[in-house]
Amino acid sequence: MKLLFQGKRIAGIHVVIPANEVRFEDEIGQYNFSPEQSLKLQKVMGFKKHAIVSSNETVSDLAVAGMTRLIEHGDISKDEIQALIVVSQSPDHFIPPTSNIIQGRLGLSTDMLCLDINQGCAGYIIGLIQAFMLLDQPSISKVVLVNGDVLSRKVSRQDRNSFPLVGDAASITIIERDINAAPVHISLKMDGTKSGILQIPAGGFRRFSDDETAILHQDDKGNLRSLDHLVMDGTEVFNFVMRDVPPLILENIADSGLATGDIDYFAFHQPNRFMLEKLADKLKVPREKVPANIVEELGNSSGTTIPAVLAFNLADRLCREPMTLCLAGFGVGLTWASLCLRTAPLRYCRIQRYP
């Protein structure tokens, strides 16, 4: 699927990261492997440290902290917000929507739209698509997009394949109308036939959590997890990314009237360093244009890694000058999406530590 949007722009990006950072070396003892085995894997995958919530904090906690900072700094006023989108796969509750919780905690107007979207690795681009469509409505001139996950609470701490990578974070992106904005080109695909290669088997209405789903089982690689935990078929995910993602990205760049050399920066979802380096090689672009430092410094916070890449690496430049960017998300669903845009200077682009 190809989408084209006119007259919309990203005005600001604010990323909220838990202050609690844990280094990989400090967690080696909790895995069912020798330290030598774990350190060998660290070099390949890029394990370094990750930021995770320290207790029972939720996406709404991170989002409210970030929104409060924006309001206090005068970056946005409550009266300007006509729509609030929350993209997450770790909602505060099944019922009510997390977007309504955030609206209530901030005391926003009742004359607005609150909307939750259940999406993961490509969730930031899915959220932007929804925001762009809402801005076609005459009554909506500014949309707040919250993208966040606290999936560290649903990954086994004895799963060396997944836990060292997972991170928690939330981003708040302001999207608004701008008649001078450059066109935004998006390419998107989904394949639910392979949805089982990245999932949390229990905890929903298909399989309620109970004493049985909490029992830890050892997989054939030595990781311990239960049905309540995230499980990922790493080989299948890697093959999917190498096979299906590069053609979509290259098609999106071409549809935008660009070549790969015209892109200043490739801000991709960050599953691990190894996969991102191989993806850069597939695209035949310099690895330094496809950074992997978010997953190494902060962890894989699902779709939030994309705005985190921008805020962590490009904040000053994005606020100072226009840039040509390619954003891409790929993973759970399966979903893969690519977006090309020419930004105008942002009003702000920053990272906040929580609390």
PDB file of N, CA, C and O in Angstrom, residues 182-233:
ATOM      1  N   ALA A 182       6.576  19.812   2.721  1.00  0.00           N
ATOM      2  CA  ALA A 182       6.877  18.931   1.595  1.00  0.00           C
ATOM      3  C   ALA A 182       5.994  17.690   1.654  1.00  0.00           C
ATOM      4  O   ALA A 182       5.543  17.287   2.742  1.00  0.00           O
ATOM      5  N   PRO A 183       5.718  17.056   0.520  1.00  0.00           N
ATOM      6  CA  PRO A 183       4.905  15.833   0.521  1.00  0.00           C
ATOM      7  C   PRO A 183       5.556  14.732   1.359  1.00  0.00           C
ATOM      8  O   PRO A 183       6.780  14.645   1.461  1.00  0.00           O
ATOM      9  N   VAL A 184       4.717  13.898   1.948  1.00  0.00           N
ATOM     10  CA  VAL A 184       5.177  12.749   2.729  1.00  0.00           C
ATOM     11  C   VAL A 184       4.733  11.482   2.005  1.00  0.00           C
ATOM     12  O   VAL A 184       3.534  11.261   1.792  1.00  0.00           O
ATOM     13  N   HIS A 185       5.683  10.646   1.626  1.00  0.00           N
ATOM     14  CA  HIS A 185       5.401   9.393   0.930  1.00  0.00           C
ATOM     15  C   HIS A 185       5.583   8.225   1.909  1.00  0.00           C
ATOM     16  O   HIS A 185       6.591   8.157   2.623  1.00  0.00           O
ATOM     17  N   ILE A 186       4.616   7.315   1.901  1.00  0.00           N
ATOM     18  CA  ILE A 186       4.655   6.166   2.811  1.00  0.00           C
ATOM     19  C   ILE A 186       4.349   4.892   2.036  1.00  0.00           C
ATOM     20  O   ILE A 186       3.450   4.872   1.186  1.00  0.00           O
ATOM     21  N   SER A 187       5.094   3.838   2.316  1.00  0.00           N
ATOM     22  CA  SER A 187       4.800   2.496   1.813  1.00  0.00           C
ATOM     23  C   SER A 187       4.602   1.575   3.015  1.00  0.00           C
ATOM     24  O   SER A 187       5.353   1.652   3.990  1.00  0.00           O
ATOM     25  N   LEU A 188       3.605   0.700   2.936  1.00  0.00           N
ATOM     26  CA  LEU A 188       3.203  -0.096   4.099  1.00  0.00           C
ATOM     27  C   LEU A 188       2.748  -1.474   3.655  1.00  0.00           C
ATOM     28  O   LEU A 188       2.045  -1.610   2.653  1.00  0.00           O
ATOM     29  N   LYS A 189       3.152  -2.501   4.410  1.00  0.00           N
ATOM     30  CA  LYS A 189       2.661  -3.858   4.168  1.00  0.00           C
ATOM     31  C   LYS A 189       2.445  -4.575   5.502  1.00  0.00           C
ATOM     32  O   LYS A 189       3.107  -4.275   6.495  1.00  0.00           O
ATOM     33  N   MET A 190       1.514  -5.549   5.470  1.00  0.00           N
ATOM     34  CA  MET A 190       1.227  -6.361   6.659  1.00  0.00           C
ATOM     35  C   MET A 190       0.996  -7.801   6.244  1.00  0.00           C
ATOM     36  O   MET A 190       0.468  -8.065   5.163  1.00  0.00           O
ATOM     37  N   ASP A 191       1.390  -8.728   7.119  1.00  0.00           N
ATOM     38  CA  ASP A 191       1.218 -10.155   6.846  1.00  0.00           C
ATOM     39  C   ASP A 191       0.878 -10.878   8.149  1.00  0.00           C
ATOM     40  O   ASP A 191       1.768 -11.296   8.897  1.00  0.00           O
ATOM     41  N   GLY A 192      -0.418 -11.023   8.407  1.00  0.00           N
ATOM     42  CA  GLY A 192      -0.872 -11.679   9.630  1.00  0.00           C
ATOM     43  C   GLY A 192      -0.677 -13.178   9.645  1.00  0.00           C
ATOM     44  O   GLY A 192      -0.794 -13.808  10.709  1.00  0.00           O
ATOM     45  N   THR A 193      -0.344 -13.787   8.509  1.00  0.00           N
ATOM     46  CA  THR A 193      -0.110 -15.231   8.495  1.00  0.00           C
ATOM     47  C   THR A 193       1.133 -15.610   9.295  1.00  0.00           C
ATOM     48  O   THR A 193       1.287 -16.763   9.682  1.00  0.00           O
ATOM     49  N   LYS A 194       2.005 -14.620   9.527  1.00  0.00           N
ATOM     50  CA  LYS A 194       3.234 -14.885  10.284  1.00  0.00           C
ATOM     51  C   LYS A 194       3.220 -14.169  11.629  1.00  0.00           C
ATOM     52  O   LYS A 194       4.277 -13.920  12.225  1.00  0.00           O
ATOM     53  N   SER A 195       2.037 -13.866  12.134  1.00  0.00           N
ATOM     54  CA  SER A 195       1.941 -13.103  13.382  1.00  0.00           C
ATOM     55  C   SER A 195       2.493 -13.852  14.581  1.00  0.00           C
ATOM     56  O   SER A 195       2.886 -13.239  15.580  1.00  0.00           O
ATOM     57  N   GLY A 196       2.564 -15.193  14.497  1.00  0.00           N
ATOM     58  CA  GLY A 196       2.998 -15.982  15.644  1.00  0.00           C
ATOM     59  C   GLY A 196       4.481 -15.933  15.934  1.00  0.00           C
ATOM     60  O   GLY A 196       4.913 -16.403  16.999  1.00  0.00           O
ATOM     61  N   ILE A 197       5.297 -15.356  15.055  1.00  0.00           N
ATOM     62  CA  ILE A 197       6.737 -15.376  15.313  1.00  0.00           C
ATOM     63  C   ILE A 197       7.165 -14.297  16.305  1.00  0.00           C
ATOM     64  O   ILE A 197       8.310 -14.278  16.747  1.00  0.00           O
ATOM     65  N   LEU A 198       6.262 -13.393  16.665  1.00  0.00           N
ATOM     66  CA  LEU A 198       6.520 -12.377  17.686  1.00  0.00           C
ATOM     67  C   LEU A 198       5.225 -12.168  18.446  1.00  0.00           C
ATOM     68  O   LEU A 198       4.304 -11.526  17.948  1.00  0.00           O
ATOM     69  N   GLN A 199       5.146 -12.719  19.664  1.00  0.00           N
ATOM     70  CA  GLN A 199       3.889 -12.609  20.384  1.00  0.00           C
ATOM     71  C   GLN A 199       4.078 -12.858  21.880  1.00  0.00           C
ATOM     72  O   GLN A 199       5.113 -13.362  22.320  1.00  0.00           O
ATOM     73  N   ILE A 200       3.054 -12.477  22.646  1.00  0.00           N
ATOM     74  CA  ILE A 200       2.917 -12.869  24.047  1.00  0.00           C
ATOM     75  C   ILE A 200       1.746 -13.850  24.071  1.00  0.00           C
ATOM     76  O   ILE A 200       0.599 -13.445  23.903  1.00  0.00           O
ATOM     77  N   PRO A 201       1.999 -15.155  24.246  1.00  0.00           N
ATOM     78  CA  PRO A 201       0.944 -16.155  24.054  1.00  0.00           C
ATOM     79  C   PRO A 201      -0.239 -16.025  25.006  1.00  0.00           C
ATOM     80  O   PRO A 201      -1.385 -16.279  24.608  1.00  0.00           O
ATOM     81  N   ALA A 202       0.009 -15.645  26.260  1.00  0.00           N
ATOM     82  CA  ALA A 202      -1.085 -15.610  27.255  1.00  0.00           C
ATOM     83  C   ALA A 202      -1.299 -14.190  27.755  1.00  0.00           C
ATOM     84  O   ALA A 202      -0.453 -13.311  27.604  1.00  0.00           O
ATOM     85  N   GLY A 203      -2.458 -13.991  28.373  1.00  0.00           N
ATOM     86  CA  GLY A 203      -2.763 -12.697  28.969  1.00  0.00           C
ATOM     87  C   GLY A 203      -3.915 -11.982  28.306  1.00  0.00           C
ATOM     88  O   GLY A 203      -4.475 -11.029  28.860  1.00  0.00           O
ATOM     89  N   GLY A 204      -4.311 -12.425  27.104  1.00  0.00           N
ATOM     90  CA  GLY A 204      -5.454 -11.847  26.426  1.00  0.00           C
ATOM     91  C   GLY A 204      -6.666 -12.747  26.575  1.00  0.00           C
ATOM     92  O   GLY A 204      -6.701 -13.669  27.397  1.00  0.00           O
ATOM     93  N   PHE A 205      -7.690 -12.506  25.771  1.00  0.00           N
ATOM     94  CA  PHE A 205      -8.923 -13.283  25.878  1.00  0.00           C
ATOM     95  C   PHE A 205      -8.808 -14.653  25.217  1.00  0.00           C
ATOM     96  O   PHE A 205      -9.609 -15.537  25.499  1.00  0.00           O
ATOM     97  N   ARG A 206      -7.836 -14.854  24.354  1.00  0.00           N
ATOM     98  CA  ARG A 206      -7.614 -16.183  23.782  1.00  0.00           C
ATOM     99  C   ARG A 206      -7.090 -17.146  24.835  1.00  0.00           C
ATOM    100  O   ARG A 206      -7.456 -18.330  24.863  1.00  0.00           O
ATOM    101  N   ARG A 207      -6.226 -16.652  25.718  1.00  0.00           N
ATOM    102  CA  ARG A 207      -5.650 -17.491  26.791  1.00  0.00           C
ATOM    103  C   ARG A 207      -5.384 -16.608  27.991  1.00  0.00           C
ATOM    104  O   ARG A 207      -4.432 -15.833  28.017  1.00  0.00           O
ATOM    105  N   PHE A 208      -6.274 -16.668  28.975  1.00  0.00           N
ATOM    106  CA  PHE A 208      -6.104 -15.871  30.184  1.00  0.00           C
ATOM    107  C   PHE A 208      -4.832 -16.279  30.929  1.00  0.00           C
ATOM    108  O   PHE A 208      -4.408 -17.433  30.879  1.00  0.00           O
ATOM    109  N   SER A 209      -4.249 -15.334  31.642  1.00  0.00           N
ATOM    110  CA  SER A 209      -3.120 -15.649  32.517  1.00  0.00           C
ATOM    111  C   SER A 209      -3.625 -16.376  33.751  1.00  0.00           C
ATOM    112  O   SER A 209      -4.661 -16.013  34.331  1.00  0.00           O
ATOM    113  N   ASP A 210      -2.888 -17.398  34.170  1.00  0.00           N
ATOM    114  CA  ASP A 210      -3.223 -18.134  35.385  1.00  0.00           C
ATOM    115  C   ASP A 210      -1.938 -18.751  35.928  1.00  0.00           C
ATOM    116  O   ASP A 210      -0.837 -18.457  35.444  1.00  0.00           O
ATOM    117  N   ASP A 211      -2.065 -19.628  36.923  1.00  0.00           N
ATOM    118  CA  ASP A 211      -0.874 -20.248  37.517  1.00  0.00           C
ATOM    119  C   ASP A 211      -0.080 -21.047  36.482  1.00  0.00           C
ATOM    120  O   ASP A 211       1.167 -21.071  36.505  1.00  0.00           O
ATOM    121  N   GLU A 212      -0.777 -21.686  35.553  1.00  0.00           N
ATOM    122  CA  GLU A 212      -0.102 -22.516  34.552  1.00  0.00           C
ATOM    123  C   GLU A 212       0.696 -21.664  33.568  1.00  0.00           C
ATOM    124  O   GLU A 212       1.821 -22.030  33.190  1.00  0.00           O
ATOM    125  N   THR A 213       0.131 -20.512  33.151  1.00  0.00           N
ATOM    126  CA  THR A 213       0.835 -19.681  32.168  1.00  0.00           C
ATOM    127  C   THR A 213       2.046 -18.981  32.779  1.00  0.00           C
ATOM    128  O   THR A 213       2.875 -18.442  32.044  1.00  0.00           O
ATOM    129  N   ALA A 214       2.149 -18.984  34.101  1.00  0.00           N
ATOM    130  CA  ALA A 214       3.280 -18.335  34.763  1.00  0.00           C
ATOM    131  C   ALA A 214       4.473 -19.267  34.955  1.00  0.00           C
ATOM    132  O   ALA A 214       5.551 -18.826  35.373  1.00  0.00           O
ATOM    133  N   ILE A 215       4.311 -20.548  34.630  1.00  0.00           N
ATOM    134  CA  ILE A 215       5.387 -21.523  34.818  1.00  0.00           C
ATOM    135  C   ILE A 215       6.478 -21.297  33.780  1.00  0.00           C
ATOM    136  O   ILE A 215       6.209 -21.202  32.583  1.00  0.00           O
ATOM    137  N   LEU A 216       7.721 -21.226  34.229  1.00  0.00           N
ATOM    138  CA  LEU A 216       8.847 -21.028  33.325  1.00  0.00           C
ATOM    139  C   LEU A 216       9.214 -22.339  32.638  1.00  0.00           C
ATOM    140  O   LEU A 216       9.252 -23.402  33.267  1.00  0.00           O
ATOM    141  N   HIS A 217       9.506 -22.235  31.345  1.00  0.00           N
ATOM    142  CA  HIS A 217       9.961 -23.388  30.559  1.00  0.00           C
ATOM    143  C   HIS A 217      11.252 -23.008  29.852  1.00  0.00           C
ATOM    144  O   HIS A 217      11.449 -21.863  29.451  1.00  0.00           O
ATOM    145  N   GLN A 218      12.119 -23.991  29.671  1.00  0.00           N
ATOM    146  CA  GLN A 218      13.398 -23.748  29.003  1.00  0.00           C
ATOM    147  C   GLN A 218      13.274 -24.090  27.527  1.00  0.00           C
ATOM    148  O   GLN A 218      12.775 -25.162  27.164  1.00  0.00           O
ATOM    149  N   ASP A 219      13.725 -23.159  26.652  1.00  0.00           N
ATOM    150  CA  ASP A 219      13.691 -23.468  25.222  1.00  0.00           C
ATOM    151  C   ASP A 219      14.959 -24.217  24.811  1.00  0.00           C
ATOM    152  O   ASP A 219      15.832 -24.495  25.646  1.00  0.00           O
ATOM    153  N   ASP A 220      15.058 -24.528  23.520  1.00  0.00           N
ATOM    154  CA  ASP A 220      16.182 -25.341  23.062  1.00  0.00           C
ATOM    155  C   ASP A 220      17.513 -24.599  23.075  1.00  0.00           C
ATOM    156  O   ASP A 220      18.570 -25.185  22.859  1.00  0.00           O
ATOM    157  N   LYS A 221      17.476 -23.293  23.347  1.00  0.00           N
ATOM    158  CA  LYS A 221      18.715 -22.506  23.433  1.00  0.00           C
ATOM    159  C   LYS A 221      19.113 -22.205  24.876  1.00  0.00           C
ATOM    160  O   LYS A 221      20.134 -21.566  25.122  1.00  0.00           O
ATOM    161  N   GLY A 222      18.277 -22.630  25.840  1.00  0.00           N
ATOM    162  CA  GLY A 222      18.608 -22.435  27.239  1.00  0.00           C
ATOM    163  C   GLY A 222      17.936 -21.251  27.903  1.00  0.00           C
ATOM    164  O   GLY A 222      18.177 -20.979  29.083  1.00  0.00           O
ATOM    165  N   ASN A 223      17.074 -20.530  27.178  1.00  0.00           N
ATOM    166  CA  ASN A 223      16.352 -19.406  27.770  1.00  0.00           C
ATOM    167  C   ASN A 223      15.139 -19.891  28.534  1.00  0.00           C
ATOM    168  O   ASN A 223      14.491 -20.871  28.149  1.00  0.00           O
ATOM    169  N   LEU A 224      14.829 -19.201  29.624  1.00  0.00           N
ATOM    170  CA  LEU A 224      13.665 -19.542  30.441  1.00  0.00           C
ATOM    171  C   LEU A 224      12.603 -18.465  30.290  1.00  0.00           C
ATOM    172  O   LEU A 224      12.875 -17.280  30.477  1.00  0.00           O
ATOM    173  N   ARG A 225      11.387 -18.886  29.925  1.00  0.00           N
ATOM    174  CA  ARG A 225      10.266 -17.952  29.831  1.00  0.00           C
ATOM    175  C   ARG A 225       8.967 -18.724  30.015  1.00  0.00           C
ATOM    176  O   ARG A 225       8.933 -19.952  29.899  1.00  0.00           O
ATOM    177  N   SER A 226       7.897 -17.978  30.294  1.00  0.00           N
ATOM    178  CA  SER A 226       6.570 -18.571  30.447  1.00  0.00           C
ATOM    179  C   SER A 226       5.668 -18.099  29.318  1.00  0.00           C
ATOM    180  O   SER A 226       6.051 -17.262  28.488  1.00  0.00           O
ATOM    181  N   LEU A 227       4.440 -18.598  29.303  1.00  0.00           N
ATOM    182  CA  LEU A 227       3.471 -18.165  28.302  1.00  0.00           C
ATOM    183  C   LEU A 227       3.043 -16.720  28.500  1.00  0.00           C
ATOM    184  O   LEU A 227       2.474 -16.104  27.591  1.00  0.00           O
ATOM    185  N   ASP A 228       3.312 -16.164  29.663  1.00  0.00           N
ATOM    186  CA  ASP A 228       2.992 -14.763  29.930  1.00  0.00           C
ATOM    187  C   ASP A 228       4.058 -13.817  29.389  1.00  0.00           C
ATOM    188  O   ASP A 228       3.886 -12.595  29.462  1.00  0.00           O
ATOM    189  N   HIS A 229       5.142 -14.371  28.891  1.00  0.00           N
ATOM    190  CA  HIS A 229       6.260 -13.546  28.434  1.00  0.00           C
ATOM    191  C   HIS A 229       6.297 -13.418  26.917  1.00  0.00           C
ATOM    192  O   HIS A 229       5.775 -14.276  26.184  1.00  0.00           O
ATOM    193  N   LEU A 230       6.958 -12.377  26.462  1.00  0.00           N
ATOM    194  CA  LEU A 230       7.209 -12.192  25.035  1.00  0.00           C
ATOM    195  C   LEU A 230       8.080 -13.330  24.522  1.00  0.00           C
ATOM    196  O   LEU A 230       9.079 -13.692  25.143  1.00  0.00           O
ATOM    197  N   VAL A 231       7.699 -13.880  23.388  1.00  0.00           N
ATOM    198  CA  VAL A 231       8.504 -14.908  22.740  1.00  0.00           C
ATOM    199  C   VAL A 231       8.733 -14.496  21.291  1.00  0.00           C
ATOM    200  O   VAL A 231       7.820 -14.009  20.611  1.00  0.00           O
ATOM    201  N   MET A 232       9.956 -14.656  20.822  1.00  0.00           N
ATOM    202  CA  MET A 232      10.321 -14.236  19.477  1.00  0.00           C
ATOM    203  C   MET A 232      11.129 -15.329  18.799  1.00  0.00           C
ATOM    204  O   MET A 232      12.061 -15.877  19.385  1.00  0.00           O
ATOM    205  N   ASP A 233      10.746 -15.646  17.576  1.00  0.00           N
ATOM    206  CA  ASP A 233      11.536 -16.549  16.751  1.00  0.00           C
ATOM    207  C   ASP A 233      12.559 -15.680  16.027  1.00  0.00           C
ATOM    208  O   ASP A 233      12.290 -15.118  14.960  1.00  0.00           O
TER     209      ASP A 233
END
